[in-house]
């Protein structure tokens, strides 16, 4: 229980700090105004999220449909890249589309989506069903609130972690610092059928921002401080960016690692191509999925390596919300509250390896059996170090600046110092608006 409190406290503090598929939203028969309770009617709702390579989403949808035979959930697969996914929703919702009923939102979107009026507030549903909001991790819950209203409910928390092959990296050999990581990656590269030493996400997209945040924070740097001031032009941030540039340009990563997002990196890892990878918690379930992984039972988890200031994980996570223009608010809510509720989160933790936002699930035997590391120090430490990305209504613009500058430093078009200076100037200008 102590651990749970830690997780809750830290994530909440961390968040507080920085803070169209042919239309399917149709009833198959008849028409109804509310719940799928009428036995003669079957309502189809469309649920959109990025591709889920784990079994989590499929298992949740199946369980929901079994419990609610009058509601069919049609899955709409969105781009895996969160930025591209974001843009697709913005386009659809700006056009007042009602094609999608329920969406998953990245932790960086709720304020923007709420302000843009894309979502339906959930407060009346929450009240009607007596949903116990105290059961949720405080930080994750507050990230889905905006101007006093609850626009989404959190489904899972993400924090960047180090996953390693236990057949290549012995107990007591897990890299503690970024330099240890480089050495271990060099040593294990080529062993046990591997081609690479280390995998990360270095493509120019949101995942690179998360990796950069981790490097910068592990050297004591910040992009924006507690008071909302841009602080990225600092020796600490430059050290972090320099280490990222060094690793991405080293020979332990794939030569084309600047084209790697999560899918490319997790695929290489589960195919047995590398001994070490930085990824989110779902990596554990995926690596132990007998249907797709060649490394079942050979995966360990640890906090990311430390820089001068310690280990730092970027804070991520996803929540579910309802399209304001849905024709099926009641059915959409039923599905959303199932996914974000205890039953859905339990299934997703077991089948998808996702870290729940409902705290009692960290005491659930089946959840812990599937994810033994949820009770380990390493996991708690990673969550404890979780660092939020800047919270701003125009976050996508800030993210773009970071993506461009860090990518230019990686490509050695500019130095890490120049990248930090440029970010300082450009982010400050954006925040002033
Ligand atoms: C994960 C995180 C999300 C982040 C994304 C970056 O999905 O949960 O918050 O933006 O990765 O690729």
mmCIF file of C-alpha atoms in Angstrom, residues 17-412:
data_model
loop_
_atom_site.group_PDB
_atom_site.id
_atom_site.type_symbol
_atom_site.label_atom_id
_atom_site.label_comp_id
_atom_site.label_asym_id
_atom_site.label_seq_id
_atom_site.Cartn_x
_atom_site.Cartn_y
_atom_site.Cartn_z
ATOM 1 C CA UNK A 17 3.842 20.723 -11.824
ATOM 2 C CA UNK A 18 3.831 21.258 -15.456
ATOM 3 C CA UNK A 19 0.824 21.281 -16.073
ATOM 4 C CA UNK A 20 -13.215 7.793 -40.437
ATOM 5 C CA UNK A 21 -14.198 4.538 -41.544
ATOM 6 C CA UNK A 22 -17.550 4.486 -43.258
ATOM 7 C CA UNK A 23 -20.005 5.758 -40.740
ATOM 8 C CA UNK A 24 -20.827 3.122 -38.281
ATOM 9 C CA UNK A 25 -22.499 5.063 -35.506
ATOM 10 C CA UNK A 26 -25.718 3.534 -36.537
ATOM 11 C CA UNK A 27 -28.276 1.337 -35.052
ATOM 12 C CA UNK A 28 -28.578 -1.883 -36.873
ATOM 13 C CA UNK A 29 -32.298 -1.937 -36.262
ATOM 14 C CA UNK A 30 -34.840 0.535 -35.107
ATOM 15 C CA UNK A 31 -33.875 3.664 -33.250
ATOM 16 C CA UNK A 32 -33.264 4.423 -29.661
ATOM 17 C CA UNK A 33 -32.447 7.514 -27.673
ATOM 18 C CA UNK A 34 -30.633 5.957 -24.855
ATOM 19 C CA UNK A 35 -29.077 2.890 -23.334
ATOM 20 C CA UNK A 36 -28.635 -0.369 -25.129
ATOM 21 C CA UNK A 37 -31.126 -1.796 -22.696
ATOM 22 C CA UNK A 38 -33.878 -2.358 -25.233
ATOM 23 C CA UNK A 39 -33.580 -6.003 -26.164
ATOM 24 C CA UNK A 40 -34.788 -5.508 -29.725
ATOM 25 C CA UNK A 41 -32.113 -3.084 -30.702
ATOM 26 C CA UNK A 42 -28.467 -3.386 -31.361
ATOM 27 C CA UNK A 43 -26.462 -0.189 -31.420
ATOM 28 C CA UNK A 44 -23.053 0.028 -33.012
ATOM 29 C CA UNK A 45 -20.582 2.510 -31.631
ATOM 30 C CA UNK A 46 -17.228 3.328 -33.144
ATOM 31 C CA UNK A 47 -14.207 3.322 -30.873
ATOM 32 C CA UNK A 48 -10.993 4.850 -32.176
ATOM 33 C CA UNK A 49 -7.491 4.427 -30.853
ATOM 34 C CA UNK A 50 -4.013 3.820 -32.208
ATOM 35 C CA UNK A 51 -3.052 0.314 -33.222
ATOM 36 C CA UNK A 52 -2.763 -1.875 -30.161
ATOM 37 C CA UNK A 53 -0.170 -4.560 -30.776
ATOM 38 C CA UNK A 54 -1.026 -6.205 -27.461
ATOM 39 C CA UNK A 55 -4.158 -8.280 -26.894
ATOM 40 C CA UNK A 56 -5.490 -5.680 -24.436
ATOM 41 C CA UNK A 57 -7.986 -3.729 -26.545
ATOM 42 C CA UNK A 58 -9.389 -6.799 -28.267
ATOM 43 C CA UNK A 59 -9.938 -8.566 -24.948
ATOM 44 C CA UNK A 60 -11.620 -5.499 -23.413
ATOM 45 C CA UNK A 61 -13.973 -5.068 -26.359
ATOM 46 C CA UNK A 62 -14.895 -8.759 -26.304
ATOM 47 C CA UNK A 63 -15.627 -8.700 -22.587
ATOM 48 C CA UNK A 64 -17.723 -5.556 -22.963
ATOM 49 C CA UNK A 65 -19.767 -6.955 -25.841
ATOM 50 C CA UNK A 66 -20.405 -10.116 -23.883
ATOM 51 C CA UNK A 67 -21.763 -8.091 -20.994
ATOM 52 C CA UNK A 68 -23.706 -5.778 -23.299
ATOM 53 C CA UNK A 69 -25.139 -7.884 -26.103
ATOM 54 C CA UNK A 70 -27.064 -4.913 -27.447
ATOM 55 C CA UNK A 71 -23.999 -2.817 -28.079
ATOM 56 C CA UNK A 72 -21.499 -3.602 -30.781
ATOM 57 C CA UNK A 73 -18.139 -1.885 -30.707
ATOM 58 C CA UNK A 74 -16.589 -1.266 -34.071
ATOM 59 C CA UNK A 75 -12.881 -0.640 -33.729
ATOM 60 C CA UNK A 76 -11.373 2.111 -35.801
ATOM 61 C CA UNK A 77 -7.628 1.874 -35.970
ATOM 62 C CA UNK A 78 -5.887 5.224 -35.953
ATOM 63 C CA UNK A 79 -2.225 5.935 -36.740
ATOM 64 C CA UNK A 80 0.099 4.583 -34.060
ATOM 65 C CA UNK A 81 1.969 7.907 -34.065
ATOM 66 C CA UNK A 82 0.204 10.031 -31.446
ATOM 67 C CA UNK A 83 0.834 13.258 -33.385
ATOM 68 C CA UNK A 84 -0.756 11.873 -36.557
ATOM 69 C CA UNK A 85 -3.606 10.478 -34.491
ATOM 70 C CA UNK A 86 -4.112 13.892 -32.907
ATOM 71 C CA UNK A 87 -4.268 15.574 -36.315
ATOM 72 C CA UNK A 88 -6.802 13.042 -37.622
ATOM 73 C CA UNK A 89 -9.131 13.714 -34.666
ATOM 74 C CA UNK A 90 -8.725 17.476 -34.992
ATOM 75 C CA UNK A 91 -9.717 17.273 -38.671
ATOM 76 C CA UNK A 92 -12.722 15.031 -37.985
ATOM 77 C CA UNK A 93 -13.980 16.950 -34.964
ATOM 78 C CA UNK A 94 -13.491 20.357 -36.574
ATOM 79 C CA UNK A 95 -15.814 19.097 -39.301
ATOM 80 C CA UNK A 96 -18.310 18.097 -36.600
ATOM 81 C CA UNK A 97 -18.063 14.488 -37.646
ATOM 82 C CA UNK A 98 -20.164 11.993 -35.690
ATOM 83 C CA UNK A 99 -18.435 8.953 -37.161
ATOM 84 C CA UNK A 100 -16.418 8.213 -34.052
ATOM 85 C CA UNK A 101 -18.173 7.858 -30.689
ATOM 86 C CA UNK A 102 -15.399 7.068 -28.233
ATOM 87 C CA UNK A 103 -11.725 7.962 -28.529
ATOM 88 C CA UNK A 104 -8.581 7.388 -26.548
ATOM 89 C CA UNK A 105 -6.747 10.594 -25.723
ATOM 90 C CA UNK A 106 -3.058 10.997 -25.051
ATOM 91 C CA UNK A 107 -2.335 12.659 -21.708
ATOM 92 C CA UNK A 108 -1.089 15.734 -23.622
ATOM 93 C CA UNK A 109 -4.433 16.464 -25.369
ATOM 94 C CA UNK A 110 -7.331 16.939 -22.928
ATOM 95 C CA UNK A 111 -7.025 20.687 -22.315
ATOM 96 C CA UNK A 112 -6.780 21.391 -26.028
ATOM 97 C CA UNK A 113 -9.674 19.067 -26.940
ATOM 98 C CA UNK A 114 -11.888 20.353 -24.140
ATOM 99 C CA UNK A 115 -11.206 23.959 -25.067
ATOM 100 C CA UNK A 116 -11.898 23.232 -28.722
ATOM 101 C CA UNK A 117 -15.264 21.758 -27.698
ATOM 102 C CA UNK A 118 -14.573 18.341 -29.205
ATOM 103 C CA UNK A 119 -15.654 16.316 -26.183
ATOM 104 C CA UNK A 120 -18.772 15.707 -24.147
ATOM 105 C CA UNK A 121 -18.328 16.428 -20.422
ATOM 106 C CA UNK A 122 -18.652 13.210 -18.436
ATOM 107 C CA UNK A 123 -19.784 14.710 -15.128
ATOM 108 C CA UNK A 124 -23.487 13.866 -15.439
ATOM 109 C CA UNK A 125 -22.704 10.234 -16.295
ATOM 110 C CA UNK A 126 -20.217 9.993 -13.458
ATOM 111 C CA UNK A 127 -22.790 11.333 -11.031
ATOM 112 C CA UNK A 128 -25.611 9.158 -12.344
ATOM 113 C CA UNK A 129 -23.535 5.963 -12.076
ATOM 114 C CA UNK A 130 -21.862 6.992 -8.833
ATOM 115 C CA UNK A 131 -18.370 6.413 -10.264
ATOM 116 C CA UNK A 132 -15.862 6.568 -7.419
ATOM 117 C CA UNK A 133 -13.288 9.045 -8.651
ATOM 118 C CA UNK A 134 -11.254 8.581 -5.470
ATOM 119 C CA UNK A 135 -10.332 5.115 -6.724
ATOM 120 C CA UNK A 136 -8.195 6.744 -9.426
ATOM 121 C CA UNK A 137 -4.661 7.974 -9.392
ATOM 122 C CA UNK A 138 -5.020 11.642 -8.607
ATOM 123 C CA UNK A 139 -2.586 12.942 -11.188
ATOM 124 C CA UNK A 140 -4.019 10.887 -14.031
ATOM 125 C CA UNK A 141 -7.501 12.022 -13.075
ATOM 126 C CA UNK A 142 -6.563 15.677 -12.868
ATOM 127 C CA UNK A 143 -4.931 15.448 -16.299
ATOM 128 C CA UNK A 144 -8.357 14.579 -17.713
ATOM 129 C CA UNK A 145 -10.045 17.555 -16.032
ATOM 130 C CA UNK A 146 -10.233 21.036 -17.469
ATOM 131 C CA UNK A 147 -12.015 24.103 -16.106
ATOM 132 C CA UNK A 148 -13.695 22.050 -13.420
ATOM 133 C CA UNK A 149 -15.161 19.440 -15.738
ATOM 134 C CA UNK A 150 -14.198 15.837 -16.298
ATOM 135 C CA UNK A 151 -13.684 15.398 -20.055
ATOM 136 C CA UNK A 152 -12.227 11.910 -20.005
ATOM 137 C CA UNK A 153 -11.409 9.062 -17.636
ATOM 138 C CA UNK A 154 -7.848 7.752 -17.385
ATOM 139 C CA UNK A 155 -7.207 4.227 -18.675
ATOM 140 C CA UNK A 156 -3.525 3.678 -18.016
ATOM 141 C CA UNK A 157 -0.325 5.406 -16.969
ATOM 142 C CA UNK A 158 2.830 5.237 -19.023
ATOM 143 C CA UNK A 159 6.376 5.840 -17.839
ATOM 144 C CA UNK A 160 9.517 5.218 -19.876
ATOM 145 C CA UNK A 161 11.400 2.114 -18.673
ATOM 146 C CA UNK A 162 14.375 -0.031 -19.589
ATOM 147 C CA UNK A 163 13.560 -3.564 -20.735
ATOM 148 C CA UNK A 164 16.373 -6.052 -21.136
ATOM 149 C CA UNK A 165 16.976 -9.641 -22.120
ATOM 150 C CA UNK A 166 17.652 -11.664 -18.998
ATOM 151 C CA UNK A 167 19.636 -14.207 -21.053
ATOM 152 C CA UNK A 168 22.080 -11.474 -22.122
ATOM 153 C CA UNK A 169 22.119 -9.112 -19.169
ATOM 154 C CA UNK A 170 22.741 -10.934 -15.912
ATOM 155 C CA UNK A 171 21.393 -10.069 -12.517
ATOM 156 C CA UNK A 172 23.476 -7.242 -11.136
ATOM 157 C CA UNK A 173 24.580 -6.251 -14.649
ATOM 158 C CA UNK A 174 21.628 -4.041 -15.481
ATOM 159 C CA UNK A 175 23.023 -0.676 -16.652
ATOM 160 C CA UNK A 176 22.767 2.000 -14.008
ATOM 161 C CA UNK A 177 24.030 4.969 -16.015
ATOM 162 C CA UNK A 178 23.851 5.964 -19.678
ATOM 163 C CA UNK A 179 27.541 5.110 -19.995
ATOM 164 C CA UNK A 180 26.886 1.648 -18.485
ATOM 165 C CA UNK A 181 24.109 1.290 -21.014
ATOM 166 C CA UNK A 182 26.424 2.085 -23.922
ATOM 167 C CA UNK A 183 28.985 -0.413 -22.606
ATOM 168 C CA UNK A 184 26.412 -3.171 -22.033
ATOM 169 C CA UNK A 185 24.820 -2.543 -25.422
ATOM 170 C CA UNK A 186 28.214 -2.804 -27.075
ATOM 171 C CA UNK A 187 28.996 -6.003 -25.200
ATOM 172 C CA UNK A 188 25.692 -7.755 -25.923
ATOM 173 C CA UNK A 189 25.366 -6.643 -29.550
ATOM 174 C CA UNK A 190 25.695 -9.749 -31.678
ATOM 175 C CA UNK A 191 25.131 -12.128 -28.752
ATOM 176 C CA UNK A 192 22.172 -14.505 -28.650
ATOM 177 C CA UNK A 193 21.209 -13.695 -32.230
ATOM 178 C CA UNK A 194 20.985 -9.926 -31.694
ATOM 179 C CA UNK A 195 21.998 -7.361 -34.284
ATOM 180 C CA UNK A 196 21.674 -4.285 -32.121
ATOM 181 C CA UNK A 197 22.660 -3.333 -28.604
ATOM 182 C CA UNK A 198 19.947 -0.803 -27.774
ATOM 183 C CA UNK A 199 16.625 0.391 -29.153
ATOM 184 C CA UNK A 200 14.866 3.682 -28.541
ATOM 185 C CA UNK A 201 12.469 5.972 -30.374
ATOM 186 C CA UNK A 202 14.503 8.537 -32.321
ATOM 187 C CA UNK A 203 12.137 9.396 -35.169
ATOM 188 C CA UNK A 204 11.031 13.029 -35.383
ATOM 189 C CA UNK A 205 7.678 12.689 -33.546
ATOM 190 C CA UNK A 206 6.191 12.852 -30.052
ATOM 191 C CA UNK A 207 8.092 9.805 -28.814
ATOM 192 C CA UNK A 208 11.367 11.650 -29.456
ATOM 193 C CA UNK A 209 10.111 14.413 -27.166
ATOM 194 C CA UNK A 210 9.566 11.784 -24.449
ATOM 195 C CA UNK A 211 13.057 10.352 -24.952
ATOM 196 C CA UNK A 212 14.559 13.865 -24.921
ATOM 197 C CA UNK A 213 12.661 14.780 -21.738
ATOM 198 C CA UNK A 214 14.154 11.684 -20.089
ATOM 199 C CA UNK A 215 17.732 12.477 -21.110
ATOM 200 C CA UNK A 216 17.404 16.128 -20.139
ATOM 201 C CA UNK A 217 15.821 15.336 -16.752
ATOM 202 C CA UNK A 218 18.356 12.615 -15.977
ATOM 203 C CA UNK A 219 21.053 15.323 -16.099
ATOM 204 C CA UNK A 220 19.002 17.703 -13.964
ATOM 205 C CA UNK A 221 17.662 19.822 -16.837
ATOM 206 C CA UNK A 222 14.113 21.006 -17.495
ATOM 207 C CA UNK A 223 12.226 22.269 -20.479
ATOM 208 C CA UNK A 224 9.747 24.322 -18.477
ATOM 209 C CA UNK A 225 9.974 24.769 -14.712
ATOM 210 C CA UNK A 226 7.314 24.652 -11.979
ATOM 211 C CA UNK A 227 6.428 28.297 -12.616
ATOM 212 C CA UNK A 228 5.891 27.763 -16.300
ATOM 213 C CA UNK A 229 9.176 29.434 -17.238
ATOM 214 C CA UNK A 230 11.224 28.046 -20.090
ATOM 215 C CA UNK A 231 14.510 26.748 -18.686
ATOM 216 C CA UNK A 232 15.867 24.568 -21.429
ATOM 217 C CA UNK A 233 18.926 26.710 -22.190
ATOM 218 C CA UNK A 234 20.959 25.247 -19.335
ATOM 219 C CA UNK A 235 24.203 23.243 -19.078
ATOM 220 C CA UNK A 236 22.164 20.333 -17.628
ATOM 221 C CA UNK A 237 19.756 20.205 -20.574
ATOM 222 C CA UNK A 238 22.685 20.473 -22.996
ATOM 223 C CA UNK A 239 24.340 17.480 -21.288
ATOM 224 C CA UNK A 240 21.125 15.469 -21.652
ATOM 225 C CA UNK A 241 20.719 16.356 -25.324
ATOM 226 C CA UNK A 242 24.404 15.563 -25.922
ATOM 227 C CA UNK A 243 24.022 12.085 -24.421
ATOM 228 C CA UNK A 244 20.952 11.422 -26.549
ATOM 229 C CA UNK A 245 22.857 12.572 -29.651
ATOM 230 C CA UNK A 246 25.813 10.351 -28.696
ATOM 231 C CA UNK A 247 23.662 7.245 -28.236
ATOM 232 C CA UNK A 248 21.619 7.768 -31.395
ATOM 233 C CA UNK A 249 24.828 8.235 -33.398
ATOM 234 C CA UNK A 250 26.600 5.260 -31.836
ATOM 235 C CA UNK A 251 26.874 1.853 -33.457
ATOM 236 C CA UNK A 252 24.814 0.080 -30.786
ATOM 237 C CA UNK A 253 21.508 1.306 -32.233
ATOM 238 C CA UNK A 254 20.120 0.432 -35.664
ATOM 239 C CA UNK A 255 21.584 2.639 -38.370
ATOM 240 C CA UNK A 256 18.120 3.841 -39.288
ATOM 241 C CA UNK A 257 16.995 4.420 -35.681
ATOM 242 C CA UNK A 258 15.824 7.916 -36.641
ATOM 243 C CA UNK A 259 12.946 6.142 -38.388
ATOM 244 C CA UNK A 260 12.038 4.217 -35.220
ATOM 245 C CA UNK A 261 8.875 4.950 -33.237
ATOM 246 C CA UNK A 262 7.356 2.485 -30.743
ATOM 247 C CA UNK A 263 6.209 -0.126 -33.323
ATOM 248 C CA UNK A 264 9.606 -0.384 -35.040
ATOM 249 C CA UNK A 265 11.480 -0.608 -31.763
ATOM 250 C CA UNK A 266 9.157 -3.083 -30.019
ATOM 251 C CA UNK A 267 9.024 -5.295 -33.121
ATOM 252 C CA UNK A 268 12.818 -5.514 -33.292
ATOM 253 C CA UNK A 269 12.925 -6.298 -29.581
ATOM 254 C CA UNK A 270 10.331 -9.087 -29.622
ATOM 255 C CA UNK A 271 12.034 -10.546 -32.691
ATOM 256 C CA UNK A 272 15.120 -10.994 -30.556
ATOM 257 C CA UNK A 273 17.173 -8.365 -32.369
ATOM 258 C CA UNK A 274 18.428 -6.398 -29.352
ATOM 259 C CA UNK A 275 19.352 -6.940 -25.724
ATOM 260 C CA UNK A 276 18.035 -3.615 -24.403
ATOM 261 C CA UNK A 277 15.210 -1.233 -25.209
ATOM 262 C CA UNK A 278 13.608 1.914 -23.844
ATOM 263 C CA UNK A 279 9.828 1.626 -24.026
ATOM 264 C CA UNK A 280 6.511 1.919 -22.131
ATOM 265 C CA UNK A 281 5.087 -0.786 -19.827
ATOM 266 C CA UNK A 282 3.094 -2.548 -22.602
ATOM 267 C CA UNK A 283 6.474 -3.829 -23.826
ATOM 268 C CA UNK A 284 6.452 -6.450 -21.075
ATOM 269 C CA UNK A 285 3.152 -8.080 -22.106
ATOM 270 C CA UNK A 286 4.139 -7.903 -25.761
ATOM 271 C CA UNK A 287 7.522 -9.530 -25.118
ATOM 272 C CA UNK A 288 5.732 -12.329 -23.262
ATOM 273 C CA UNK A 289 3.033 -12.852 -25.891
ATOM 274 C CA UNK A 290 3.625 -16.325 -27.259
ATOM 275 C CA UNK A 291 1.796 -15.501 -30.476
ATOM 276 C CA UNK A 292 4.282 -12.856 -31.550
ATOM 277 C CA UNK A 293 7.391 -12.831 -29.392
ATOM 278 C CA UNK A 294 10.596 -14.826 -29.701
ATOM 279 C CA UNK A 295 11.784 -13.782 -26.247
ATOM 280 C CA UNK A 296 8.968 -15.013 -23.992
ATOM 281 C CA UNK A 297 10.092 -15.377 -20.386
ATOM 282 C CA UNK A 298 13.406 -13.632 -21.010
ATOM 283 C CA UNK A 299 12.543 -10.040 -20.203
ATOM 284 C CA UNK A 300 13.556 -7.939 -17.237
ATOM 285 C CA UNK A 301 12.450 -4.401 -16.394
ATOM 286 C CA UNK A 302 14.400 -1.616 -14.711
ATOM 287 C CA UNK A 303 14.364 2.149 -14.388
ATOM 288 C CA UNK A 304 16.019 3.985 -17.250
ATOM 289 C CA UNK A 305 19.742 4.628 -16.789
ATOM 290 C CA UNK A 306 20.850 7.673 -14.825
ATOM 291 C CA UNK A 307 22.650 10.793 -15.907
ATOM 292 C CA UNK A 308 24.347 13.073 -13.363
ATOM 293 C CA UNK A 309 21.054 13.735 -11.613
ATOM 294 C CA UNK A 310 19.542 10.247 -11.527
ATOM 295 C CA UNK A 311 17.029 8.244 -13.522
ATOM 296 C CA UNK A 312 14.030 9.946 -15.090
ATOM 297 C CA UNK A 313 11.023 8.577 -16.933
ATOM 298 C CA UNK A 314 8.710 10.635 -19.106
ATOM 299 C CA UNK A 315 5.127 10.517 -17.949
ATOM 300 C CA UNK A 316 2.637 9.345 -20.550
ATOM 301 C CA UNK A 317 -0.698 7.661 -20.528
ATOM 302 C CA UNK A 318 -4.084 7.467 -22.174
ATOM 303 C CA UNK A 319 -7.668 8.243 -21.253
ATOM 304 C CA UNK A 320 -11.015 7.791 -22.951
ATOM 305 C CA UNK A 321 -13.463 10.505 -23.990
ATOM 306 C CA UNK A 322 -16.703 10.877 -25.955
ATOM 307 C CA UNK A 323 -17.192 12.824 -29.193
ATOM 308 C CA UNK A 324 -19.550 15.710 -28.443
ATOM 309 C CA UNK A 325 -21.453 14.897 -31.656
ATOM 310 C CA UNK A 326 -22.048 11.235 -30.882
ATOM 311 C CA UNK A 327 -25.530 9.971 -31.616
ATOM 312 C CA UNK A 328 -25.126 7.362 -28.883
ATOM 313 C CA UNK A 329 -23.987 9.077 -25.696
ATOM 314 C CA UNK A 330 -25.414 6.431 -23.365
ATOM 315 C CA UNK A 331 -23.825 3.508 -25.179
ATOM 316 C CA UNK A 332 -20.575 5.435 -25.593
ATOM 317 C CA UNK A 333 -20.509 6.105 -21.854
ATOM 318 C CA UNK A 334 -21.233 2.458 -21.067
ATOM 319 C CA UNK A 335 -18.246 1.418 -23.100
ATOM 320 C CA UNK A 336 -15.987 4.172 -21.843
ATOM 321 C CA UNK A 337 -16.820 3.490 -18.212
ATOM 322 C CA UNK A 338 -16.207 -0.210 -18.758
ATOM 323 C CA UNK A 339 -12.763 0.393 -20.263
ATOM 324 C CA UNK A 340 -11.712 2.988 -17.707
ATOM 325 C CA UNK A 341 -13.374 1.064 -14.870
ATOM 326 C CA UNK A 342 -11.953 -1.741 -12.802
ATOM 327 C CA UNK A 343 -12.999 -4.578 -15.107
ATOM 328 C CA UNK A 344 -11.620 -3.023 -18.267
ATOM 329 C CA UNK A 345 -8.382 -1.869 -16.670
ATOM 330 C CA UNK A 346 -7.832 -5.288 -15.149
ATOM 331 C CA UNK A 347 -8.182 -6.970 -18.542
ATOM 332 C CA UNK A 348 -5.907 -4.385 -20.149
ATOM 333 C CA UNK A 349 -3.289 -4.795 -17.420
ATOM 334 C CA UNK A 350 -3.289 -8.584 -17.809
ATOM 335 C CA UNK A 351 -3.505 -8.808 -21.602
ATOM 336 C CA UNK A 352 -1.918 -5.507 -22.566
ATOM 337 C CA UNK A 353 0.586 -4.954 -19.760
ATOM 338 C CA UNK A 354 -0.768 -1.450 -19.201
ATOM 339 C CA UNK A 355 -0.250 0.141 -15.798
ATOM 340 C CA UNK A 356 -3.675 0.823 -14.234
ATOM 341 C CA UNK A 357 -4.902 4.187 -13.013
ATOM 342 C CA UNK A 358 -7.214 2.464 -10.529
ATOM 343 C CA UNK A 359 -4.953 2.020 -7.555
ATOM 344 C CA UNK A 360 -6.568 -1.087 -6.049
ATOM 345 C CA UNK A 361 -5.495 -3.054 -9.135
ATOM 346 C CA UNK A 362 -1.901 -2.910 -7.873
ATOM 347 C CA UNK A 363 -3.068 -5.288 -5.134
ATOM 348 C CA UNK A 364 -4.817 -7.626 -7.575
ATOM 349 C CA UNK A 365 -3.179 -11.051 -7.701
ATOM 350 C CA UNK A 366 -3.908 -11.709 -11.366
ATOM 351 C CA UNK A 367 -2.640 -8.298 -12.399
ATOM 352 C CA UNK A 368 0.558 -8.870 -10.417
ATOM 353 C CA UNK A 369 0.998 -12.368 -11.787
ATOM 354 C CA UNK A 370 0.888 -11.016 -15.331
ATOM 355 C CA UNK A 371 3.118 -8.044 -14.450
ATOM 356 C CA UNK A 372 5.300 -9.132 -11.530
ATOM 357 C CA UNK A 373 7.395 -6.000 -11.849
ATOM 358 C CA UNK A 374 4.436 -3.793 -10.866
ATOM 359 C CA UNK A 375 5.302 -4.662 -7.273
ATOM 360 C CA UNK A 376 9.046 -4.209 -7.678
ATOM 361 C CA UNK A 377 11.131 -1.286 -6.616
ATOM 362 C CA UNK A 378 12.265 -0.605 -10.195
ATOM 363 C CA UNK A 379 8.746 0.074 -11.341
ATOM 364 C CA UNK A 380 7.874 2.253 -8.406
ATOM 365 C CA UNK A 381 11.143 4.133 -8.927
ATOM 366 C CA UNK A 382 10.365 4.727 -12.588
ATOM 367 C CA UNK A 383 6.968 6.098 -11.704
ATOM 368 C CA UNK A 384 8.454 8.143 -8.931
ATOM 369 C CA UNK A 385 10.805 9.817 -11.368
ATOM 370 C CA UNK A 386 8.127 10.387 -14.014
ATOM 371 C CA UNK A 387 8.420 13.820 -15.587
ATOM 372 C CA UNK A 388 5.544 15.557 -17.356
ATOM 373 C CA UNK A 389 5.902 17.167 -20.700
ATOM 374 C CA UNK A 390 5.118 20.888 -20.746
ATOM 375 C CA UNK A 391 1.431 21.491 -20.201
ATOM 376 C CA UNK A 392 0.113 24.205 -22.506
ATOM 377 C CA UNK A 393 -3.014 24.648 -24.604
ATOM 378 C CA UNK A 394 -0.801 24.883 -27.684
ATOM 379 C CA UNK A 395 1.316 21.901 -26.700
ATOM 380 C CA UNK A 396 1.540 20.546 -30.292
ATOM 381 C CA UNK A 397 3.446 23.685 -31.334
ATOM 382 C CA UNK A 398 5.854 23.314 -28.435
ATOM 383 C CA UNK A 399 6.307 19.645 -29.218
ATOM 384 C CA UNK A 400 7.117 20.512 -32.842
ATOM 385 C CA UNK A 401 9.858 22.882 -31.732
ATOM 386 C CA UNK A 402 11.427 20.196 -29.533
ATOM 387 C CA UNK A 403 11.114 17.580 -32.266
ATOM 388 C CA UNK A 404 12.774 19.770 -34.893
ATOM 389 C CA UNK A 405 15.601 21.013 -32.675
ATOM 390 C CA UNK A 406 16.454 17.631 -31.159
ATOM 391 C CA UNK A 407 16.326 15.979 -34.591
ATOM 392 C CA UNK A 408 18.653 18.652 -35.992
ATOM 393 C CA UNK A 409 21.088 18.016 -33.147
ATOM 394 C CA UNK A 410 20.897 14.265 -33.795
ATOM 395 C CA UNK A 411 21.598 14.896 -37.488
ATOM 396 C CA UNK A 412 24.502 17.127 -36.353
#
